[in-house]
Tab-separated table of C-alpha atoms and ligand atoms in Angstrom:
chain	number	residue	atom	x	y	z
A	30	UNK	CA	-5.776	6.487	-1.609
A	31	UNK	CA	-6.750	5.959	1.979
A	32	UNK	CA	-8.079	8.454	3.792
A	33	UNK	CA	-4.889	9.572	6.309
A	34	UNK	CA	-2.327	9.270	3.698
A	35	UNK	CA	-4.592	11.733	1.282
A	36	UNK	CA	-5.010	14.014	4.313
A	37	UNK	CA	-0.659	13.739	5.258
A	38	UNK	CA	0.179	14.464	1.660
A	39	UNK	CA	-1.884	17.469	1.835
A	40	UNK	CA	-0.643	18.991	5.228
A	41	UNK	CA	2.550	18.645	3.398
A	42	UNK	CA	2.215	19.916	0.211
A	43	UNK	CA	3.525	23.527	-0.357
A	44	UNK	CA	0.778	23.984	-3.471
A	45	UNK	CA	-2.640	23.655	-2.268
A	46	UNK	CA	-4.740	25.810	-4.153
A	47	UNK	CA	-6.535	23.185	-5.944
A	48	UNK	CA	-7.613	21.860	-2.498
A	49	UNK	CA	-8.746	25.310	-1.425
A	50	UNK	CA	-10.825	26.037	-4.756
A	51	UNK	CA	-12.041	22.518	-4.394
A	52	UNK	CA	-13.102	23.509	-0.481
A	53	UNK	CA	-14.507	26.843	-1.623
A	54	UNK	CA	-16.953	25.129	-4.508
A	55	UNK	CA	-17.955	22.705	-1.723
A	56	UNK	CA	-18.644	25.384	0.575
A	57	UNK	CA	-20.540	27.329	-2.041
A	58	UNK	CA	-22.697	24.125	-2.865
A	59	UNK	CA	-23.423	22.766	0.401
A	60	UNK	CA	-24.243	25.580	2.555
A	61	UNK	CA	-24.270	28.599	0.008
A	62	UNK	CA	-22.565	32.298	0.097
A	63	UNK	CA	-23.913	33.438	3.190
A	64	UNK	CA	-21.925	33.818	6.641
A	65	UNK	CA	-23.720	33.482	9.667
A	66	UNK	CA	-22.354	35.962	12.324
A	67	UNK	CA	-22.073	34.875	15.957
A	68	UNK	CA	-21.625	37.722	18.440
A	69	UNK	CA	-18.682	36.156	21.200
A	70	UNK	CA	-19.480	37.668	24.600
A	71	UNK	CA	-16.016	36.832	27.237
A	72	UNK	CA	-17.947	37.557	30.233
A	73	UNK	CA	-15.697	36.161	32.560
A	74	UNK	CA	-11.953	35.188	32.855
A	75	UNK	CA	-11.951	33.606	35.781
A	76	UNK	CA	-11.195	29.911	35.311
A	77	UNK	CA	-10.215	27.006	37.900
A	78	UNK	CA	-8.088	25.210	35.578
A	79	UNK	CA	-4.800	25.345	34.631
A	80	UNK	CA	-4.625	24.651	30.807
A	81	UNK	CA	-0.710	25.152	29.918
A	82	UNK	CA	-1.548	26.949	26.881
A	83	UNK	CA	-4.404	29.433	28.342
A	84	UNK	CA	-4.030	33.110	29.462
A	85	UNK	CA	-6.577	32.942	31.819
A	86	UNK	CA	-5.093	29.157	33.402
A	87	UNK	CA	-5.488	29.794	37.400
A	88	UNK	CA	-2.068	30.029	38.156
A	89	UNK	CA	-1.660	33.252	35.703
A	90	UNK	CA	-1.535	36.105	38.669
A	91	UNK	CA	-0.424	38.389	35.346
A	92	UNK	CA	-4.019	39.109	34.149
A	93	UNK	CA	-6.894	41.522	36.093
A	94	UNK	CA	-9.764	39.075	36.598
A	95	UNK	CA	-13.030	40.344	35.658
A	96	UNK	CA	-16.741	38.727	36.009
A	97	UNK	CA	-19.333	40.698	34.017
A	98	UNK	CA	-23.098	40.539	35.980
A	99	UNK	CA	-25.930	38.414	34.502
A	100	UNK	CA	-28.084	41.833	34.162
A	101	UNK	CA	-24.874	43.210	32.005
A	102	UNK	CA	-24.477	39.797	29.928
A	103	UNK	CA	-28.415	40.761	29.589
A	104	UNK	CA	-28.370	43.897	27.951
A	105	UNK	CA	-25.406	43.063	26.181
A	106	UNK	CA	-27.618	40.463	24.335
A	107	UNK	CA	-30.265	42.946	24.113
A	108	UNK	CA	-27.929	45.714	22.260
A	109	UNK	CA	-26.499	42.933	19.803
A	110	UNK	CA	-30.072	41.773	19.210
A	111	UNK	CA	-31.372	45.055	18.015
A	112	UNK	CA	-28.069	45.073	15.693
A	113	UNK	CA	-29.785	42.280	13.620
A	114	UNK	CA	-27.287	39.741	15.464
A	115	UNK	CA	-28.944	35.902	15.084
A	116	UNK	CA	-26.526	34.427	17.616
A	117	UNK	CA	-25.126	35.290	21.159
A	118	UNK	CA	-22.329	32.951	22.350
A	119	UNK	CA	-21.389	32.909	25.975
A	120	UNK	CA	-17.993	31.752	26.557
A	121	UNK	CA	-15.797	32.518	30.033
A	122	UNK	CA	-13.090	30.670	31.845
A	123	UNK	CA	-14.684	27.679	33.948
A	124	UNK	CA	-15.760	30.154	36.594
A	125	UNK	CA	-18.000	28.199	39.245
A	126	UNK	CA	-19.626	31.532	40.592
A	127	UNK	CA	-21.794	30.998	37.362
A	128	UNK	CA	-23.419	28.180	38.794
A	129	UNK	CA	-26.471	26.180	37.759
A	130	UNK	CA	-29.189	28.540	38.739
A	131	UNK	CA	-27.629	32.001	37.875
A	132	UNK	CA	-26.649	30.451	34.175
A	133	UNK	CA	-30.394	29.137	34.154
A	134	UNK	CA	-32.117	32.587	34.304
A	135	UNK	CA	-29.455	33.966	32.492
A	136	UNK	CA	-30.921	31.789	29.510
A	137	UNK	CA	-34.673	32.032	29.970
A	138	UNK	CA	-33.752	36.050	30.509
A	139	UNK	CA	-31.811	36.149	27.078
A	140	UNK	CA	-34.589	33.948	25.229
A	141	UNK	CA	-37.642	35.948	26.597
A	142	UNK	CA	-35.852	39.300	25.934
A	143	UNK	CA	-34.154	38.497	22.488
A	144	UNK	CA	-34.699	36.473	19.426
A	145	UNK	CA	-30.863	35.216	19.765
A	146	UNK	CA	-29.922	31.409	19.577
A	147	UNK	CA	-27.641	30.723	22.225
A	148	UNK	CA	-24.425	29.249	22.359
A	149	UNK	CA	-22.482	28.368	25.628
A	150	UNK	CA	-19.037	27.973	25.966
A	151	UNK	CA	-18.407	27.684	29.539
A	152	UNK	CA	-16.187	24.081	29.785
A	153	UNK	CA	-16.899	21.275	31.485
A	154	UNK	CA	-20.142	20.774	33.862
A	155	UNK	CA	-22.023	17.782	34.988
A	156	UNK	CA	-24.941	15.943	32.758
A	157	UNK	CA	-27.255	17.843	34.957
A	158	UNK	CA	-25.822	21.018	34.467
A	159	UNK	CA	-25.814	20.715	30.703
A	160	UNK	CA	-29.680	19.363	30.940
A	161	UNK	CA	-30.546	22.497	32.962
A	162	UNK	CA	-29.182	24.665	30.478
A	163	UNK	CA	-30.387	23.290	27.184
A	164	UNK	CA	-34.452	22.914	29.078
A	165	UNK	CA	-33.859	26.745	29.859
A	166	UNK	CA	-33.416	27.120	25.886
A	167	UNK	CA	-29.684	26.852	25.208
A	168	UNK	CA	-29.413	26.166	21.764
A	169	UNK	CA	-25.484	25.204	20.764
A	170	UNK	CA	-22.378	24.064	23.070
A	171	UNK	CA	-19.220	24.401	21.678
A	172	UNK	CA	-16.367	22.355	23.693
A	173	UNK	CA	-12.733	21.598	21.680
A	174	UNK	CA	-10.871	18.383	21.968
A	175	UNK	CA	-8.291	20.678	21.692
A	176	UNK	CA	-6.072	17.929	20.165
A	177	UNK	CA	-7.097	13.844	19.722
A	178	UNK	CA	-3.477	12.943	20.701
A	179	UNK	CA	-4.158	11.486	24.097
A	180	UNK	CA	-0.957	12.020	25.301
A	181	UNK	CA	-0.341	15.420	24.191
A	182	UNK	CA	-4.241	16.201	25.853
A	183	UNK	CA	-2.509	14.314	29.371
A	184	UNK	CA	0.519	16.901	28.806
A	185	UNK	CA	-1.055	19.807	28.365
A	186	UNK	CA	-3.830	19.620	30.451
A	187	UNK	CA	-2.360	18.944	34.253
A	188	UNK	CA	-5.808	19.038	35.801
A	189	UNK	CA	-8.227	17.682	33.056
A	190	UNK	CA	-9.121	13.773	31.360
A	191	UNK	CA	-9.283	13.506	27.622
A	192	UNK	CA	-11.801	10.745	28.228
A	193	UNK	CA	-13.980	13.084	30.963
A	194	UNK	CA	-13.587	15.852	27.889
A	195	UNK	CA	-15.424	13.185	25.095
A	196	UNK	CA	-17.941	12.129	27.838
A	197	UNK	CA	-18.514	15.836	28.106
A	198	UNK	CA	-19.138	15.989	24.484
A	199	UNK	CA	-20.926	12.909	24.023
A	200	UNK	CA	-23.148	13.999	26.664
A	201	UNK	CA	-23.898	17.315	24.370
A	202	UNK	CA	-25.140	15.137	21.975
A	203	UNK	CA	-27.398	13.055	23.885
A	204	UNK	CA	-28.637	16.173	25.358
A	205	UNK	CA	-29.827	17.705	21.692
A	206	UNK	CA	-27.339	20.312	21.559
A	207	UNK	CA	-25.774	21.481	18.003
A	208	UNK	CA	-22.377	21.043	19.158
A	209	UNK	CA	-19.376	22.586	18.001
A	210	UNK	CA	-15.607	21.041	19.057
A	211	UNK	CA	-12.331	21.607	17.416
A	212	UNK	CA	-8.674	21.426	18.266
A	213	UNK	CA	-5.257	24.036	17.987
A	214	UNK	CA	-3.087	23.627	14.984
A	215	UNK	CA	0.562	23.930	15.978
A	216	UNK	CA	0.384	22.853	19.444
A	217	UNK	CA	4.256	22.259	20.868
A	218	UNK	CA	4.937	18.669	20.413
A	219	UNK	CA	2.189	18.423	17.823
A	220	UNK	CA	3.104	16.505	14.686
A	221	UNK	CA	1.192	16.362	11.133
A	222	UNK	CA	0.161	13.063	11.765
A	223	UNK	CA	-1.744	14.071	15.095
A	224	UNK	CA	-3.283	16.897	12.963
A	225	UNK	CA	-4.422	14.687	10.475
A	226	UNK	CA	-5.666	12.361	12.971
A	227	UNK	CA	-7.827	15.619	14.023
A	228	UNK	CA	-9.342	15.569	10.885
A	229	UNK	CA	-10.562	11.890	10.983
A	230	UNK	CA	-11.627	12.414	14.671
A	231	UNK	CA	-13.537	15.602	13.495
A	232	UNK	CA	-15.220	13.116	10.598
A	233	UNK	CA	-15.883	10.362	12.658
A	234	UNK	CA	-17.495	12.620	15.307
A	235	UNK	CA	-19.725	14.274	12.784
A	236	UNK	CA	-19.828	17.845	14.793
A	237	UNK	CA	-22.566	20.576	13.494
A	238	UNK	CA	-19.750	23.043	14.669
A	239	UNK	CA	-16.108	22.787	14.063
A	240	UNK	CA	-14.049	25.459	15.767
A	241	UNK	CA	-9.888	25.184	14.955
A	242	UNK	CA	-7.099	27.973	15.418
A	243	UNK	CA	-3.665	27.943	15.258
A	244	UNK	CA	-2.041	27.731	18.461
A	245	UNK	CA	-0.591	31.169	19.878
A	246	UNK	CA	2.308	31.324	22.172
A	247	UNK	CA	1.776	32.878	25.390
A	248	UNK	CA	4.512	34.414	27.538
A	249	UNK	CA	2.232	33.953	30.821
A	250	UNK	CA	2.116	30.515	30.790
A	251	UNK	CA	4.767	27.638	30.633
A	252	UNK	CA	5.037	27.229	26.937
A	253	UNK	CA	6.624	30.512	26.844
A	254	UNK	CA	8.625	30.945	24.026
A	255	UNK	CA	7.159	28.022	22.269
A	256	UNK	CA	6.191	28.541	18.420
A	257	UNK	CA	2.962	30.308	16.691
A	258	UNK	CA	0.828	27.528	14.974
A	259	UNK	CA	1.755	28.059	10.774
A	260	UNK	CA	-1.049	29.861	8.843
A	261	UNK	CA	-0.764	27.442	5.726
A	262	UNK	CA	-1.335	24.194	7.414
A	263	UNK	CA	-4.828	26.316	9.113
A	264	UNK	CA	-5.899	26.526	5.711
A	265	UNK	CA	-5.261	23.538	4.651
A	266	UNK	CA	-6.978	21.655	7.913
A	267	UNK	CA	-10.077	24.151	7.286
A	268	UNK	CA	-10.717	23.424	3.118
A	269	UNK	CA	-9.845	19.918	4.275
A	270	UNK	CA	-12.774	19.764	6.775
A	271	UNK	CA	-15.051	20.966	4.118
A	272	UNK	CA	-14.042	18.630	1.761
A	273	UNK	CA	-14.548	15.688	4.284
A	274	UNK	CA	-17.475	17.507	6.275
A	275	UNK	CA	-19.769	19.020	3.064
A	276	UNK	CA	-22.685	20.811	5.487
A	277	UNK	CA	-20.851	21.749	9.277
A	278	UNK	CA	-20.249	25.538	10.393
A	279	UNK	CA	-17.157	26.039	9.896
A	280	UNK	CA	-15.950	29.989	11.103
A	281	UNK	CA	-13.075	31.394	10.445
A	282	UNK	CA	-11.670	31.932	14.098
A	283	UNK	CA	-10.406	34.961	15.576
A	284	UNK	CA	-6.810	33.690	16.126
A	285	UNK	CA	-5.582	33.444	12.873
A	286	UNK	CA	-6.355	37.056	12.516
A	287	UNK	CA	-2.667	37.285	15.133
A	288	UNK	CA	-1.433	35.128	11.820
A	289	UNK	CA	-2.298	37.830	9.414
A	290	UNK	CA	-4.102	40.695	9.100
A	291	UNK	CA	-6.517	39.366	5.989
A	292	UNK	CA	-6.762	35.415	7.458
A	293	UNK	CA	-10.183	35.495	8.304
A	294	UNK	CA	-11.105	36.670	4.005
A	295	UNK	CA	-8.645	33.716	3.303
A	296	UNK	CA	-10.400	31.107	5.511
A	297	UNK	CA	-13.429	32.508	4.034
A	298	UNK	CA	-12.680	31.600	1.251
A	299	UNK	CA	-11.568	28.334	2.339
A	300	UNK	CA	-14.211	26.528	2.738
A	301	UNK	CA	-15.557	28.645	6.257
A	302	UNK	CA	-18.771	30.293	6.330
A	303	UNK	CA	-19.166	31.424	10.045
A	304	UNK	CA	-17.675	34.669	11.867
A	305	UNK	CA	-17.145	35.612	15.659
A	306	UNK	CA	-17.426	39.446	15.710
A	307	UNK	CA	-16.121	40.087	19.463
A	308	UNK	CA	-19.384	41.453	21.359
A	309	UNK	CA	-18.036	41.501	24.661
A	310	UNK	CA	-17.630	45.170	26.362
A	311	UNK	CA	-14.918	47.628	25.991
A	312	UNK	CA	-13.702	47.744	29.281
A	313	UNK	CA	-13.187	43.797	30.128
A	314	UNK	CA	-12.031	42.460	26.763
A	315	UNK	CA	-8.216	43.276	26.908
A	316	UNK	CA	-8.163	41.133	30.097
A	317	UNK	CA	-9.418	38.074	28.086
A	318	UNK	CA	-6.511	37.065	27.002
A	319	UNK	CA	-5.874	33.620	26.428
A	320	UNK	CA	-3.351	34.665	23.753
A	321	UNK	CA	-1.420	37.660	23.099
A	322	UNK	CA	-2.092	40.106	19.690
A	323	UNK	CA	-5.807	39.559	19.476
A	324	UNK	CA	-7.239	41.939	17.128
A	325	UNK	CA	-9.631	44.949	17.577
A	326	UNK	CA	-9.836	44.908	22.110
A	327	UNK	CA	-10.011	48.427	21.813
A	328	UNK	CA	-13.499	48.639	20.135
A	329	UNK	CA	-16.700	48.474	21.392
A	330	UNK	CA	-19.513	45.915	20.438
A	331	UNK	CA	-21.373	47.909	17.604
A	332	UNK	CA	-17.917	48.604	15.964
A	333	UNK	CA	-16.563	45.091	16.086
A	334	UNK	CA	-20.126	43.598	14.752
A	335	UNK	CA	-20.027	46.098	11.429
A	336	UNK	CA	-16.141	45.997	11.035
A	337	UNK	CA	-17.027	42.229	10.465
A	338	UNK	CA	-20.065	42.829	8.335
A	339	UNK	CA	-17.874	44.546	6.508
A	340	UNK	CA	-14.746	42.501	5.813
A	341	UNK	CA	-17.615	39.536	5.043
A	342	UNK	CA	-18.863	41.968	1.964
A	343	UNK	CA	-15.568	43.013	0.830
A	344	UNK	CA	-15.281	39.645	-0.356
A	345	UNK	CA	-18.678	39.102	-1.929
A	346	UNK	CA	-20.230	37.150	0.342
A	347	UNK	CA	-23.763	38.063	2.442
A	348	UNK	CA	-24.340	37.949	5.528
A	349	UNK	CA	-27.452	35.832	6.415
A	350	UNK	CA	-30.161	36.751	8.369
A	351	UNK	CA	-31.310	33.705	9.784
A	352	UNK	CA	-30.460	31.761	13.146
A	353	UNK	CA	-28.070	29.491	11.032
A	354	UNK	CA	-28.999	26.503	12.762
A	355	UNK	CA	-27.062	23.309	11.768
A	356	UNK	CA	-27.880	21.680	8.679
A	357	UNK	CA	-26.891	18.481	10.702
A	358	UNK	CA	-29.572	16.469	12.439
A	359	UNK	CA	-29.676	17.475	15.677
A	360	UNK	CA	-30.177	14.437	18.062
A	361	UNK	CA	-27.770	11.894	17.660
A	362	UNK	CA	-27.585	8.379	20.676
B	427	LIG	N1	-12.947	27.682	29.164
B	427	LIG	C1	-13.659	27.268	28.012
B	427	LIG	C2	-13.837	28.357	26.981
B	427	LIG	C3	-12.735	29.384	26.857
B	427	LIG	S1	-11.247	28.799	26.153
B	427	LIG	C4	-12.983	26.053	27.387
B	427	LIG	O1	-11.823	25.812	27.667
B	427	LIG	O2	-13.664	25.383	26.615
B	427	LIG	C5	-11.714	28.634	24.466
B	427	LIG	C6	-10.663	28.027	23.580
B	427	LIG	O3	-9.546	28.901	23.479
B	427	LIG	C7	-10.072	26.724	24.066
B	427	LIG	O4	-10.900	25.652	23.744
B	427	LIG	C8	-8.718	26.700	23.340
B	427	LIG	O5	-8.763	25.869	22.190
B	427	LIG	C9	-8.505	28.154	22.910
B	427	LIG	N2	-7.206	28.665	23.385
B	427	LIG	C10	-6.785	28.782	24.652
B	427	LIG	N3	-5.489	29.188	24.685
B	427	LIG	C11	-5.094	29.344	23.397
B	427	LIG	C12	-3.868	29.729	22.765
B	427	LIG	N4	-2.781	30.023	23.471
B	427	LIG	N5	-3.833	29.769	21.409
B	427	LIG	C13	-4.926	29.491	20.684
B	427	LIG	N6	-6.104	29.105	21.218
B	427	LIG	C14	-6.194	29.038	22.565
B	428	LIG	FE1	-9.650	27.730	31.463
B	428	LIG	FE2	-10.618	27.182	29.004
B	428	LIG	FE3	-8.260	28.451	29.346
B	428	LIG	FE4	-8.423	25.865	29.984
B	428	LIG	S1	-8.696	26.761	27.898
B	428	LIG	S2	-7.444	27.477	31.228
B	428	LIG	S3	-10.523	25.755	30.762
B	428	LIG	S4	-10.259	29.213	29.887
């Protein structure tokens, strides 16, 4: 069968629990029973686009805007460090007052004071932004597609260029990065075949990272009242990326967790084998909001990192105590 039409009939099918099992042995062969735990740090929610799905999009006067200090982003790496964490990953809204040179020492500060890989997730910067920060010893870059519909990116995205957004990750590439990229599942106006066609874009691309979520409404932004991405087509896209992607990361994200309480086990044990334990501090998380429901803002670092530990061993699986760098070669023209 050709390759879309086997992914279609899938997305549709209501029993998929060969495809999972299949996904799950593929998993287990490929890249083994250990997850690798990445400790997410928001540590700032100011942003200057305007995303229509996004909680922190500029014109969203509904959420406190925060911007955590490069000496607190510090010893936030330094606490998760000591807590046996492998992996800090910096993510924000595109916030400009992090430019160049503050993100810079940030880095070399993180690498000479921890043993962390680093991860950025910061949006789109220039060639010579992204050099600067992978010479000062970033490691990873994860930037979605968010969806490989063209016109659906042009719809949702008032201010942005689905062709600036692949430079962007071609770039990352070029660069040496491991990069991670993804899409939402459920996205208004999104049909199965544009999800599939996610799939084949996610193949063709051959990412060391693949990040999806189901889309999550959000009341403070103009798709208000659209619909919550469905949990059984998430599963299906992640075992489905395993199948078709054998050795990538592949974590179970922390927005199906608004989907149901035990979605991350399930993705688990779907064919994922990476977790985000929420890292960033107490006080600024619940303003990070670029979707309603999201689980445990009210605890602090420490709590969040063994809470995931623990869900991870509940379901047999270690947690591994390495960098978990990509299995992927790295450099790629
Ligand atoms: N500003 C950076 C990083 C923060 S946003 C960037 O855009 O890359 C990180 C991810 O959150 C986005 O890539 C998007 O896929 C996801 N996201 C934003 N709003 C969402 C929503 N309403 N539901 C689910 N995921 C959302
Ligand atoms: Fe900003 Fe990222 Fe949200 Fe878009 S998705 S509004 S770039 S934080």
């Amino acid at each position: 069968m050709e390759k879309e039409t086997y992914i279609f009939e899938i997305l549709k099918k209501d029993d998929f629990s060969d495809i999972v099992a299949q996904a799950d042995h593929i998993r287990k062969e490929n890249v083994g029973d250990e997850v690798h735990l990445r400790g997410i740090c928001e540590f700032s929610n100011f942003c200057r686009r305007d995303c229509f799905y996004c909680g922190l999009r500029k014109s969203n006067k509904k959420i406190l805007r925060y911007r955590m200090s490069p000496e607190e982003i510090l010893q936030t790496a330094v606490l998760i460090d000591k807590h046996g964490l492998k992996t800090i990953v910096l993510q924000s809204g595109e916030d400009i007052w992090f430019t160049k040179k503050v993100l810079v020492k940030l880095i070399e500060d993180i690498k000479t004071h921890t043993d962390l890989a680093v991860t950025l997730s910061i949006g789109e910067r220039s060639f010579d932004e992204y050099k600067a920060f992978k010479d000062a010893g970033a490691d990873r870059y994860l930037l979605r597609f968010e969806t490989s519909n063209e016109n659906l990116f042009k719809k949702l995205h008032p201010d942005d260029d689905y062709h600036e957004r692949l430079k962007c990750l071609q770039w990352l590439f070029e660069l040496g990065y491991q990069v991670g990229s993804g899409s939402m599942i459920g996205l208004p106006e999104q049909t199965i075949e544009d999800i599939a066609d996610d799939i084949l874009f996610i193949k063709k691309w051959n990412f060391h990272m693949v990040g999806v979520g189901p889309y999550i409404s959000n009341n403070d932004t103009p798709l208000s009242g659209s619909k919550n991405g469905d949990f059984s087509i998430v599963q299906k896209f992640i075992a489905l990326v395993r199948i078709f992607c054998p050795k990538v990361l592949l974590p179970a994200t922390t927005a199906m967790d608004v989907l149901r309480f035990d979605a991350r086990e399930i993705i688990l044990q779907s064919g994922a084998n990476v977790v985000m334990p929420n890292i960033t501090p107490q006080r600024y998380k619940q303003n990070y909001r670029l979707y309603p429901d999201k689980q445990y803002t009210g605890e602090d670092p420490i709590t969040c990192r063994y809470y995931m530990e623990n869900r991870v061993k509940k379901i047999g699986r270690k947690i591994a105590k390495d960098h978990g760098h990509s299995l992927i070669s790295i450099r790629r023209k």
